[in-house]
Coordinates of C-alpha atoms in Angstrom, one line a residue:
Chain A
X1 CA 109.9 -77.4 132.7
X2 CA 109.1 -78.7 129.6
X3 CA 107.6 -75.4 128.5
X4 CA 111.1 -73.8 129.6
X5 CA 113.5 -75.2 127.5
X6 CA 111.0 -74.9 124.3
X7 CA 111.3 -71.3 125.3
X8 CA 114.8 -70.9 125.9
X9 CA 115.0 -73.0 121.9
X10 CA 113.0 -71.1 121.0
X11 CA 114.5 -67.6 121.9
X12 CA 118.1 -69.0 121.5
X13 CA 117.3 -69.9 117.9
X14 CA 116.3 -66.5 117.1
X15 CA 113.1 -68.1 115.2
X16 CA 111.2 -65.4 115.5
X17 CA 113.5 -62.6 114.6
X18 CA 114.5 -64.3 111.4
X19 CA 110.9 -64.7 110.6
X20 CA 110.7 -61.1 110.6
X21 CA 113.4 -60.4 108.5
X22 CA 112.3 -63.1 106.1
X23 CA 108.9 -60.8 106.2
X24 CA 110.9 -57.7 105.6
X25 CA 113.2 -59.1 103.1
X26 CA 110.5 -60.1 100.6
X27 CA 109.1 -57.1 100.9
X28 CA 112.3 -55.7 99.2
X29 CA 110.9 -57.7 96.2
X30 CA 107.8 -56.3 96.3
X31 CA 105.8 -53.5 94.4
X32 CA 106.5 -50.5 95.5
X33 CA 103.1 -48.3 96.2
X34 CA 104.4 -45.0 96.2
X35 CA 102.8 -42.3 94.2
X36 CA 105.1 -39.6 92.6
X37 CA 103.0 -36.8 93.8
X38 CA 103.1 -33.7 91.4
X39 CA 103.2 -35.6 88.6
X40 CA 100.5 -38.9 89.9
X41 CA 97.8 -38.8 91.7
X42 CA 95.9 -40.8 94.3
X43 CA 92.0 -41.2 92.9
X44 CA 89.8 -39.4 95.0
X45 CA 85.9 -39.9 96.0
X46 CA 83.2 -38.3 94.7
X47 CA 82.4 -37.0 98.6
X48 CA 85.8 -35.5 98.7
X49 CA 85.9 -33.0 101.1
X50 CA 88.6 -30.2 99.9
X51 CA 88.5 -26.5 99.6
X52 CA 84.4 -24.8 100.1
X53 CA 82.7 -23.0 97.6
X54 CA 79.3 -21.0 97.2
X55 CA 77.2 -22.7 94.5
X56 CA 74.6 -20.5 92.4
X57 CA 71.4 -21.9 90.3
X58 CA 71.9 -22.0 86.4
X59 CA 70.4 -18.7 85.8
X60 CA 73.1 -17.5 87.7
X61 CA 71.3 -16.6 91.2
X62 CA 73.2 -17.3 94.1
X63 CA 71.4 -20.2 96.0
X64 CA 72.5 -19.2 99.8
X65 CA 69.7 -18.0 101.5
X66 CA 71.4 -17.2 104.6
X67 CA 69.0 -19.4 107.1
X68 CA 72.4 -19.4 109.1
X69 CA 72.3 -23.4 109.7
X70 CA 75.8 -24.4 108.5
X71 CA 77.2 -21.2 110.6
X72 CA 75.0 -23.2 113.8
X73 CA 75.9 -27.2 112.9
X74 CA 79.9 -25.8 112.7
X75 CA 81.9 -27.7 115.2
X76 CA 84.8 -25.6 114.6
X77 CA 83.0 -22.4 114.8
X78 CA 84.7 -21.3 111.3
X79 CA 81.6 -19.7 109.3
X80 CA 80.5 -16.3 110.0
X81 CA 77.2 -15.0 108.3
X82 CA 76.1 -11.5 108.0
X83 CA 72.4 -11.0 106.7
X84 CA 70.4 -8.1 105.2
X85 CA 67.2 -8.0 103.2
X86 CA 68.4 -7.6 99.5
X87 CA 66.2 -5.0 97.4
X88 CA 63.7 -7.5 96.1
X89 CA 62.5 -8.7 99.3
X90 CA 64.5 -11.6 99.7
X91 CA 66.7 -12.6 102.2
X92 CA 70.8 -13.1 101.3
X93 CA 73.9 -12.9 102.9
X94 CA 76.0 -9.8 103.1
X95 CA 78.9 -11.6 103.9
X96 CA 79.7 -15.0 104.4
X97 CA 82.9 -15.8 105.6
X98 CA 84.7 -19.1 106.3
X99 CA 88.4 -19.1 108.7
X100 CA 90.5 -21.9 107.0
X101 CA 92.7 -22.3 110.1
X102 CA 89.6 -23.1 111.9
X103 CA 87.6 -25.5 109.8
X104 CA 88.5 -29.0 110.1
X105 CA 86.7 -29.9 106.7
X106 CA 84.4 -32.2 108.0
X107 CA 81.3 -31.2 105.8
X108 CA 78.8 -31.0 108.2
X109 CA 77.7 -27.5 106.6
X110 CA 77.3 -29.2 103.4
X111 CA 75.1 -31.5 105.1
X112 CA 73.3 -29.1 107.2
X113 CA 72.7 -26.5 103.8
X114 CA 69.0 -27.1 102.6
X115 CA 69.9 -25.1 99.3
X116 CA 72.7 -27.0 98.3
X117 CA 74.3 -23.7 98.0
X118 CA 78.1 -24.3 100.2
X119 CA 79.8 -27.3 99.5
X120 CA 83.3 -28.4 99.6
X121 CA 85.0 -29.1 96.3
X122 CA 87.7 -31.5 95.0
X123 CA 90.8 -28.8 95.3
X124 CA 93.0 -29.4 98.4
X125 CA 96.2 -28.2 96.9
X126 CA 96.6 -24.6 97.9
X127 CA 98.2 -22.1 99.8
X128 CA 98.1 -18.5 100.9
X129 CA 101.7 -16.7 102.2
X130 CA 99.6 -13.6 103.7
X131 CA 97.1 -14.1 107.1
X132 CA 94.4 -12.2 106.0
X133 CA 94.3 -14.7 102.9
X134 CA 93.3 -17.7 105.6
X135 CA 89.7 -16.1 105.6
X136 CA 87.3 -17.1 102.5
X137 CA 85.2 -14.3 101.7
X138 CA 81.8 -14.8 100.0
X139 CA 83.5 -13.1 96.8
X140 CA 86.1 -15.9 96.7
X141 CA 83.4 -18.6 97.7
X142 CA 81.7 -17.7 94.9
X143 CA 84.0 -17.7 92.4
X144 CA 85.6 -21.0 93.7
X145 CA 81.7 -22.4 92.8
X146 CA 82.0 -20.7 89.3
X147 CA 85.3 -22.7 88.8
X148 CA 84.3 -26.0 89.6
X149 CA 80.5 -25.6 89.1
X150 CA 80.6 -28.9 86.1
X151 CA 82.7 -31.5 88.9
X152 CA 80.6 -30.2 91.5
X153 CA 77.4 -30.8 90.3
X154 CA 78.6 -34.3 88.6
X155 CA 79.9 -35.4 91.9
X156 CA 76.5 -34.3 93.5
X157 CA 74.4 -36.4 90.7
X158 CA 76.8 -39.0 91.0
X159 CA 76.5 -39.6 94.9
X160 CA 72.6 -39.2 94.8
X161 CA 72.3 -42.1 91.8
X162 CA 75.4 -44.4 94.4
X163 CA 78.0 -44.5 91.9
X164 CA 81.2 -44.2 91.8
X165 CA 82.4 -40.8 90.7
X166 CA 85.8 -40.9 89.8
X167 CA 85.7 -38.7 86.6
X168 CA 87.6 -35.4 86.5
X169 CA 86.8 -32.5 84.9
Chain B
X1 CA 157.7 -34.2 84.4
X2 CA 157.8 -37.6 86.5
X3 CA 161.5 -36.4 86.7
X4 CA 160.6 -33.2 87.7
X5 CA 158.4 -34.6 90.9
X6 CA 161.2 -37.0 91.4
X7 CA 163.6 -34.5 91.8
X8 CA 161.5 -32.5 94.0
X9 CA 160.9 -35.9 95.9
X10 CA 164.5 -36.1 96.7
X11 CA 165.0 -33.1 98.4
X12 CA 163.3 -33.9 101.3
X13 CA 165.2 -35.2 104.0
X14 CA 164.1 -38.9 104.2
X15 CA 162.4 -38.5 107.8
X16 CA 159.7 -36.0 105.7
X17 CA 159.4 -39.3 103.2
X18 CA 158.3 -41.2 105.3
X19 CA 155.4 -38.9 106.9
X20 CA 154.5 -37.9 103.8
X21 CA 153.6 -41.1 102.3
X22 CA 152.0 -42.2 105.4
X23 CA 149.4 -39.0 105.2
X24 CA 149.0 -39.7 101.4
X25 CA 148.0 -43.3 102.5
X26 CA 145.5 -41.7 105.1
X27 CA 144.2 -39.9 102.5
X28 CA 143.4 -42.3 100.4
X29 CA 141.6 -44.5 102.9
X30 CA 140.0 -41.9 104.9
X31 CA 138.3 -40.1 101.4
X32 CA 136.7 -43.2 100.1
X33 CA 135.6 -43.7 103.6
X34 CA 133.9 -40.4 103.5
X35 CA 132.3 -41.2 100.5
X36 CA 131.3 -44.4 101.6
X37 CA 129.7 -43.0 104.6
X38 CA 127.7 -40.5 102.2
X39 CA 126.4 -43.3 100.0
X40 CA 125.5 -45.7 103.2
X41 CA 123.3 -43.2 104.3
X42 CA 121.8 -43.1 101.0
X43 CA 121.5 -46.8 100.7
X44 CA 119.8 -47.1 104.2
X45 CA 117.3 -44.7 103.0
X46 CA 116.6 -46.4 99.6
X47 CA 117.3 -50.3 101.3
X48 CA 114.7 -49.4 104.5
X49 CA 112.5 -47.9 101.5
X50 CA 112.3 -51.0 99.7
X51 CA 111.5 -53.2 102.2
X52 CA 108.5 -50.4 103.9
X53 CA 107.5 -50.8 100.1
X54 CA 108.6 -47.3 99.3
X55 CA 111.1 -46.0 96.2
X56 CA 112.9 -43.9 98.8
X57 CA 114.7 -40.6 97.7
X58 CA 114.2 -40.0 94.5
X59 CA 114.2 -36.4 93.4
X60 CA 117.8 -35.2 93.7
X61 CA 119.9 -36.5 90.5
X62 CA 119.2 -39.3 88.6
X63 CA 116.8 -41.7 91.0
X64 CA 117.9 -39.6 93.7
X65 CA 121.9 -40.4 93.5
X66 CA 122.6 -36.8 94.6
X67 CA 120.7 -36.8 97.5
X68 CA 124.0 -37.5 100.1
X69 CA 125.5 -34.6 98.0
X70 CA 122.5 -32.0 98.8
X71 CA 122.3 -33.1 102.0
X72 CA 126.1 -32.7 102.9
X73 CA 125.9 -28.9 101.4
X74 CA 123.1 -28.5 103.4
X75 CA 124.5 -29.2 106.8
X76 CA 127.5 -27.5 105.7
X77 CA 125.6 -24.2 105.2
X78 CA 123.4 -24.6 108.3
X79 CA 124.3 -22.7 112.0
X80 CA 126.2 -24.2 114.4
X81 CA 123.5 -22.9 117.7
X82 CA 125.2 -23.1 121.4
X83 CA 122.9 -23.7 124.1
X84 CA 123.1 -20.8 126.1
X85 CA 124.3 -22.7 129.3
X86 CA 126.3 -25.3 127.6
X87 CA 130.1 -25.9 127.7
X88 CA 131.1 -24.3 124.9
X89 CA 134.6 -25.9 124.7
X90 CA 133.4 -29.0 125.6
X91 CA 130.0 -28.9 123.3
X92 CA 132.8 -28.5 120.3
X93 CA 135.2 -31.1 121.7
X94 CA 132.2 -33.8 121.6
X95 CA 131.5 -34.9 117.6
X96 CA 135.4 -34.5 117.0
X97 CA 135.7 -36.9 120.2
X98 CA 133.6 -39.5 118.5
X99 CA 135.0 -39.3 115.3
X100 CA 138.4 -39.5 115.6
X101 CA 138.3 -43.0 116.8
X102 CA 136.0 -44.2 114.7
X103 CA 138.7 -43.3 111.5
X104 CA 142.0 -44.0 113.6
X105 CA 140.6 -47.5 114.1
X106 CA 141.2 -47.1 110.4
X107 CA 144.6 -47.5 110.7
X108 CA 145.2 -51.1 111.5
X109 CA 142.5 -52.8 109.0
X110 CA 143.9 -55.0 106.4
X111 CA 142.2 -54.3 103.0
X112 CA 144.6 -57.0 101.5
X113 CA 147.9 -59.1 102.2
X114 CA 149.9 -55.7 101.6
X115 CA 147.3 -53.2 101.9
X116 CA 147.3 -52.1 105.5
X117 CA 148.6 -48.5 106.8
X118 CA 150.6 -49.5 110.0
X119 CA 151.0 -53.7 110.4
X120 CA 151.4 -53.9 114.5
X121 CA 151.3 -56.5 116.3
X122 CA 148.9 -54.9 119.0
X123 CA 146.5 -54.5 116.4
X124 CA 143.6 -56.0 118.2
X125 CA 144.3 -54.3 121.3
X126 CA 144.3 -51.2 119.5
X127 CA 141.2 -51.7 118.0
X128 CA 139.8 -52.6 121.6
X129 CA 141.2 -49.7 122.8
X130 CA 139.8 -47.1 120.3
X131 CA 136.1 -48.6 119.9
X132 CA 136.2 -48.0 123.5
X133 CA 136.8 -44.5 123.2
X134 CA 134.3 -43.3 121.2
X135 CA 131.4 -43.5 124.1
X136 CA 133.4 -40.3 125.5
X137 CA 132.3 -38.2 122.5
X138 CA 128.3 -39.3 123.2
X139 CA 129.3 -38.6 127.0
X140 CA 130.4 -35.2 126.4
X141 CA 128.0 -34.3 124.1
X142 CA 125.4 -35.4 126.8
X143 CA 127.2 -33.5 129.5
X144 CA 128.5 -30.1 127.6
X145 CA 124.5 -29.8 126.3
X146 CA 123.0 -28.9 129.1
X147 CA 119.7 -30.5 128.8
X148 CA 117.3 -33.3 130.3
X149 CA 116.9 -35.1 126.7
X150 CA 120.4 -35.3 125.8
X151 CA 121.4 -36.2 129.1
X152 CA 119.7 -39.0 129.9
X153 CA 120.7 -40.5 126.4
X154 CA 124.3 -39.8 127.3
X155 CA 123.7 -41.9 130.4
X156 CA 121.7 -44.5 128.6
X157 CA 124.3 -44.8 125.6
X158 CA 127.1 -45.1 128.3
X159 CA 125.9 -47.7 130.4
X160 CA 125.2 -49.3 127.3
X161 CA 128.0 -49.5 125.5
X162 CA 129.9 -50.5 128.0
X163 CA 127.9 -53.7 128.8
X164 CA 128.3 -54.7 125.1
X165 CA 132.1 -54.2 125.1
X166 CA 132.3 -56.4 128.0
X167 CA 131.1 -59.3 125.4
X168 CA 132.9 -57.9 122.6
X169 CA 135.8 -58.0 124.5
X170 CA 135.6 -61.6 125.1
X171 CA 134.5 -62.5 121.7
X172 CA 137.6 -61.0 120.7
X173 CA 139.6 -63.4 123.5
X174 CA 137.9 -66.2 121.2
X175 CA 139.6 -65.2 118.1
X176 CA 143.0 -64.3 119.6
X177 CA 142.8 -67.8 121.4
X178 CA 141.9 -69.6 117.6
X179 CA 144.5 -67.3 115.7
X180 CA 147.5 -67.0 118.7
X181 CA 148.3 -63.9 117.7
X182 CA 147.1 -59.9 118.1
X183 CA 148.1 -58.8 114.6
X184 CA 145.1 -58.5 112.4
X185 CA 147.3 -59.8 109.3
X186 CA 147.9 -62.8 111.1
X187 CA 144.4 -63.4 112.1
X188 CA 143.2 -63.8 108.7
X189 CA 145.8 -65.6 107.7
X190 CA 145.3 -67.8 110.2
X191 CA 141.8 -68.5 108.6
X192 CA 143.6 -69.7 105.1
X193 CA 142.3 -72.5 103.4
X194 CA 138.8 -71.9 101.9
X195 CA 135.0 -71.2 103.6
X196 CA 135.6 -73.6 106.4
X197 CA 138.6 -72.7 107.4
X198 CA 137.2 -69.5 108.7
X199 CA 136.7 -68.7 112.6
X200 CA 132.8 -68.5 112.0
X201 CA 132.2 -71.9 112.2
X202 CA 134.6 -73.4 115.3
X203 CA 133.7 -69.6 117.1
X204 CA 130.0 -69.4 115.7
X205 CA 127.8 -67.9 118.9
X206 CA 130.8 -65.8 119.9
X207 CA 130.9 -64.3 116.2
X208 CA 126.9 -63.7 116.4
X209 CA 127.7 -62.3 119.3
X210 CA 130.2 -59.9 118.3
X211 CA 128.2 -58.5 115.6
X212 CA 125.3 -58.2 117.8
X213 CA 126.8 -56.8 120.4
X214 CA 128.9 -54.5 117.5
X215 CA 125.0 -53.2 116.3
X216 CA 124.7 -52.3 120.5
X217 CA 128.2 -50.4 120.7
X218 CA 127.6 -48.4 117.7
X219 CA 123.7 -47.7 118.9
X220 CA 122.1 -48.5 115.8
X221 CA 118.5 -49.9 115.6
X222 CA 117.3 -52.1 117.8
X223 CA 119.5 -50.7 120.7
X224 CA 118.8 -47.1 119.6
X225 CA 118.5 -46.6 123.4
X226 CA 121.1 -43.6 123.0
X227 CA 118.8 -42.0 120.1
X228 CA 115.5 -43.3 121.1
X229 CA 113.8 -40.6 119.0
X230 CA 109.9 -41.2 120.2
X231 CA 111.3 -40.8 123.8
X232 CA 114.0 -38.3 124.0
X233 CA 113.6 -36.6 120.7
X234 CA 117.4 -37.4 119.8
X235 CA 119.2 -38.2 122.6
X236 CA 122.6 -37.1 123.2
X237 CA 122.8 -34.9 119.8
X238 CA 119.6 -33.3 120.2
X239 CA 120.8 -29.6 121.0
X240 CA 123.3 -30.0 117.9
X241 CA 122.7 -28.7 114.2
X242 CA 124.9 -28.5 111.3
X243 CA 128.7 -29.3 111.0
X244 CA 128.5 -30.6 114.5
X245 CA 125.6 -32.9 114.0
X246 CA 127.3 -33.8 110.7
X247 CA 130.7 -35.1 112.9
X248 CA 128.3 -37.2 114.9
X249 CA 126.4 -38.6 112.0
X250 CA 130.0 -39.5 110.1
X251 CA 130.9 -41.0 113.3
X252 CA 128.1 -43.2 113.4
X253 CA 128.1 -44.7 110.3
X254 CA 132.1 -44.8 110.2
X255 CA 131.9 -46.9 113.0
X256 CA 129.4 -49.0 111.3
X257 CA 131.1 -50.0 108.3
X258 CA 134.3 -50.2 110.9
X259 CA 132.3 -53.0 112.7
X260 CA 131.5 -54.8 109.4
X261 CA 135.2 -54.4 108.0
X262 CA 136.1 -56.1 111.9
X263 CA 133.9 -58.9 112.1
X264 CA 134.4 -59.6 108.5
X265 CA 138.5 -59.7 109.5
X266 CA 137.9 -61.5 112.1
X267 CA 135.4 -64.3 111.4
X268 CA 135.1 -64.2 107.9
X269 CA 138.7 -64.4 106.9
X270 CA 138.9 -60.8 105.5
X271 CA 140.5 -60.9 102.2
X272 CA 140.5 -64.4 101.8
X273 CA 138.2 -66.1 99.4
X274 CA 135.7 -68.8 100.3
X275 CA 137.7 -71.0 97.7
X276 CA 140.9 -71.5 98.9
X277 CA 143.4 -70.2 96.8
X278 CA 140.8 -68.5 94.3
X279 CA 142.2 -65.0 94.2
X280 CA 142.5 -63.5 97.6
X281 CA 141.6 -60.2 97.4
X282 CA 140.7 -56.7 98.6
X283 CA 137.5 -57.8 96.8
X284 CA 136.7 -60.4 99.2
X285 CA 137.1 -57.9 101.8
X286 CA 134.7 -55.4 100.4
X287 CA 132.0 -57.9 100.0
X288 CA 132.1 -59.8 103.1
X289 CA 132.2 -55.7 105.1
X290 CA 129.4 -54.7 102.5
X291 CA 127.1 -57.9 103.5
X292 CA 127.3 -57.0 106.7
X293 CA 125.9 -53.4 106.4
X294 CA 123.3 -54.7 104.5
X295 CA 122.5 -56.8 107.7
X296 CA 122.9 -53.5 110.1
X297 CA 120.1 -51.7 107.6
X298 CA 117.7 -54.9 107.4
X299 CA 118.0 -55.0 110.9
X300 CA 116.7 -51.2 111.3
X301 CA 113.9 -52.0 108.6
X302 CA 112.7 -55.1 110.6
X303 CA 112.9 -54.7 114.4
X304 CA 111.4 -52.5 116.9
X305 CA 114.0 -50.8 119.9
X306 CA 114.5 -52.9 122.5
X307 CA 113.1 -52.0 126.1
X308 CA 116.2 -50.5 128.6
X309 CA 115.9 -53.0 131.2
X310 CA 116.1 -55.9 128.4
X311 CA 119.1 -54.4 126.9
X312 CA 120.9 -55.0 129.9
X313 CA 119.9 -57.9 130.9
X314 CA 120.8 -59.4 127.1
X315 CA 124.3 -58.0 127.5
X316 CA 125.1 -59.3 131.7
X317 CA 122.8 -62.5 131.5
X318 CA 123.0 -64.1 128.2
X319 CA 125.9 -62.8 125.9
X320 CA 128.7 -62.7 128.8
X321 CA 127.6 -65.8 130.0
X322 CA 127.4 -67.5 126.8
X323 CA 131.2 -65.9 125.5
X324 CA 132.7 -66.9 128.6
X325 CA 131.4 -70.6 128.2
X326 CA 132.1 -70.7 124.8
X327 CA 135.7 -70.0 125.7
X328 CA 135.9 -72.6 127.7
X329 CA 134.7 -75.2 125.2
X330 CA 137.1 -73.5 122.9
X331 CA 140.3 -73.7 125.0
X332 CA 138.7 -77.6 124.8
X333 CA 138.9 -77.6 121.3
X334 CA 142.8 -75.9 121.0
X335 CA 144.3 -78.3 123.7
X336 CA 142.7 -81.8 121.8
X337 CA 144.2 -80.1 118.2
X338 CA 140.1 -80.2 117.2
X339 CA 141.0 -80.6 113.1
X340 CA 140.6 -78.6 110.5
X341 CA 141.2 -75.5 112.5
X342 CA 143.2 -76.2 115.6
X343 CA 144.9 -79.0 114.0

């Protein structure tokens, strides 16, 4: 009974509902957190997982090897690696393709790669208007890696040493 | 050339006077309207911003004061898409159906002591009557569609705002019973004499209730039942684009600021200012309907939608109860001459 009439007080009052619009009200006041997009930017990690790219070894030698275990660990089923034996013996990748719509950017291959050699870069603004575009080629991985070889590698040396890498390049 | 006009003025028989003055003075309160209905929208987005902690619209015109603008062209240039087994006639008939009652109601409002279009003495009834009306134009709509979603909002919205104009209906009784009289004019000016004069006080839960059950009738946030976008997508509007969704969204947030301009006439003494005899004004009137849109937008920013079954039960079990004794104690009040009001 007693309980029943603190309710009925209590809801009659309308404590609770001003409460929340005392809550909402002051938030009016508060700092707004938006970013202006194009022209700010939210920071990002240093393990930012964005668009891929094939790295190659300072003398300019691609470092894929094709051992084919980022195209096995893929949940999404995105890569797609051809093979061939290239003329001095060794073993590369004829092509090496990624399907954008597929891959859900989760960077196991990164993880999987022994060689260090496809990793997923800081760029996620893009686009393509045309399908076949959706597909990166081993061309395009490549020159992706070229791009961005100095914030890739930083951000690599950077996570090893457990810093924070939030320098831009 | 004020001659000029003046001449041209007389020719008119006197009969074609008359009418045209009276659509030159529906002009001019029907266009600001419009424009007032552009900006609330913009001012719900940037109010509701704020208080999420967001800026809001920002990129159309100077800190976004275009935006109602762009958006307006927008659903101007957009198709108009007919269901393919709707009611065309009917499908058509349904936005004009809820806005045209939403600006007649227009008609009885008084801005100021002389600024009101037609002075009746049935003026509450008319209001009554034409806030009632505009749940045909969400029925329609509902019906003429042709589909599950905006069906079962038209039923929903309905059933809805009917329950709440049963306790609007009676609020209303409260005021008519404190002022003695249907004519708007005389309502506020039977609130004279300063903040305490004013119905809100002596009629205080049937003025809460009013404007609650107001928020209901025109299905704004938190009885968006009619809407209820993360159940059925949009309700009764749902198969509409363009102009015709346009007509509905004017109607909404005409009947809005008509809601605010009625419970600021009725309970907050209109143009009357809260010091008695401190220049009554049109301005009073603006600010009292202006704080209470601010309340229908906080209210959106703050509250979740309210469950169906609790809707109904709010309107039968507590607010008709609560008018109808209210009523009673106020009848009290008017037969002992309670001072200052009924004195």
């Amino acid at each position: 009974m007693k309980n029943k009439i603190k309710q009925l007080i209590k809801s009659f009052s309308l404590l609770e509902l001003l409460q929340g619009m005392r809550f909402t009200g002051k938030n009016y006041f508060a700092k707004k957190i938006t970013v202006f997009y194009p022209e700010e930017k939210t920071p990002q990690s240093n393990r930012f997982r964005g668009l891929h790219a094939l790295r190659r070894y300072p003398n300019g030698e691609e470092r894929c090897i094709a051992c084919k275990l980022c195209e096995i660990s893929c949940p999404a089923v995105a890569i797609t690696i051809e093979s061939h034996c290239r003329d001095d013996g060794s073993r590369r990748t004829s092509s090496y393709e990624i399907d954008l719509f597929k891959c859900i950017f989760c960077g196991i291959c990164q993880d999987a790669c022994p060689v260090d050699a496809i990793v997923e870069t800081r760029v996620f603004e893009y686009c393509f208007d045309k399908n076949e575009d959706r597909t990166l080629n081993k061309a395009k991985l490549l020159s992706i890696g070229d791009k961005h070889e100095k914030q890739i590698a930083y951000d690599r040396a950077s996570n090893m040493t457990n810093k924070r890498g939030d320098r831009e390049f | 050339m004020i001659e000029f006009i003046m001449t041209i003025w007389g020719w008119f028989y006197p009969e074609i006077q008359t009418i045209l003055i009276i659509v030159f003075k529906i002009i001019i309160i029907v266009l600001p309207l419009m424009l007032a209905v552009a900006y609330l929208t913009f001012a719900e987005r940037k109010i509701i911003g704020f208080m999420q902690m967001r800026i809001g619209p920002n990129r159309v015109g100077p800190r976004g004061w275009l935006q109602p603008i762009a958006d307006t062209v927008k659903l101007m240039l957009k198709e108009i898409i007919f269901p393919a087994q709707s009611n065309k006639f009917l499908f058509i008939l349904a936005p004009v159906l809820s806005l045209t009652p939403a600006l007649a109601a227009w008609a009885v409002i008084p801005f100021s002591d002389t600024m009101i279009l037609s002075d009746i003495d049935a003026g509450l009834l008319y209001i009554l009557a034409l806030t009632s009306l505009g749940v045909y134009g969400v029925l329609i709509a509902g019906w003429a569609s042709n589909s599950k979603y905006a069906y079962l909002g038209a039923m929903r919205a309905a059933a809805q705002i009917i329950s709440y104009e049963i306790a609007m209906g009676f609020a209303l009784v409260g005021v008519l019973m404190a002022s003695g009289s249907l004519n708007l004019g005389d309502i506020v000016d039977a609130q004279s004499g300063g903040l305490f004069h004013w119905f809100f006080i002596p009629l205080f839960p049937l003025f809460f209730i009013y404007f609650i059950a107001g928020v209901a009738e025109t299905n704004r946030a938190p009885f968006d039942m009619a809407e209820g976008e993360s159940e059925i997508v949009a309700g009764f509007h749902v198969e509409y684009s363009g102009m015709a969704f346009a007509l509905f969204f004017l109607a909404e947030y005409a009947n809005m600021i008509l809601i605010s301009a009625l419970t600021s006439v009725m309970f907050l003494g209109g143009w009357q200012s809260p010091i008695a005899g401190f220049g009554d004004s049109i301005f009073w009137f603006f600010t009292k309907t202006s704080l209470f849109l601010l309340l229908f937008l906080w209210f959106r920013a703050t509250f979740p939608r309210y469950r169906y079954d609790q809707i109904m039960r709010l309107g039968w079990k507590v607010f008709l109860p609560i008018t109808i004794a209210w009523l009673f104690i106020l009848g009290l009040a008017i037969y002992f001459k309670l001072p200052p009001w009924f004195a």
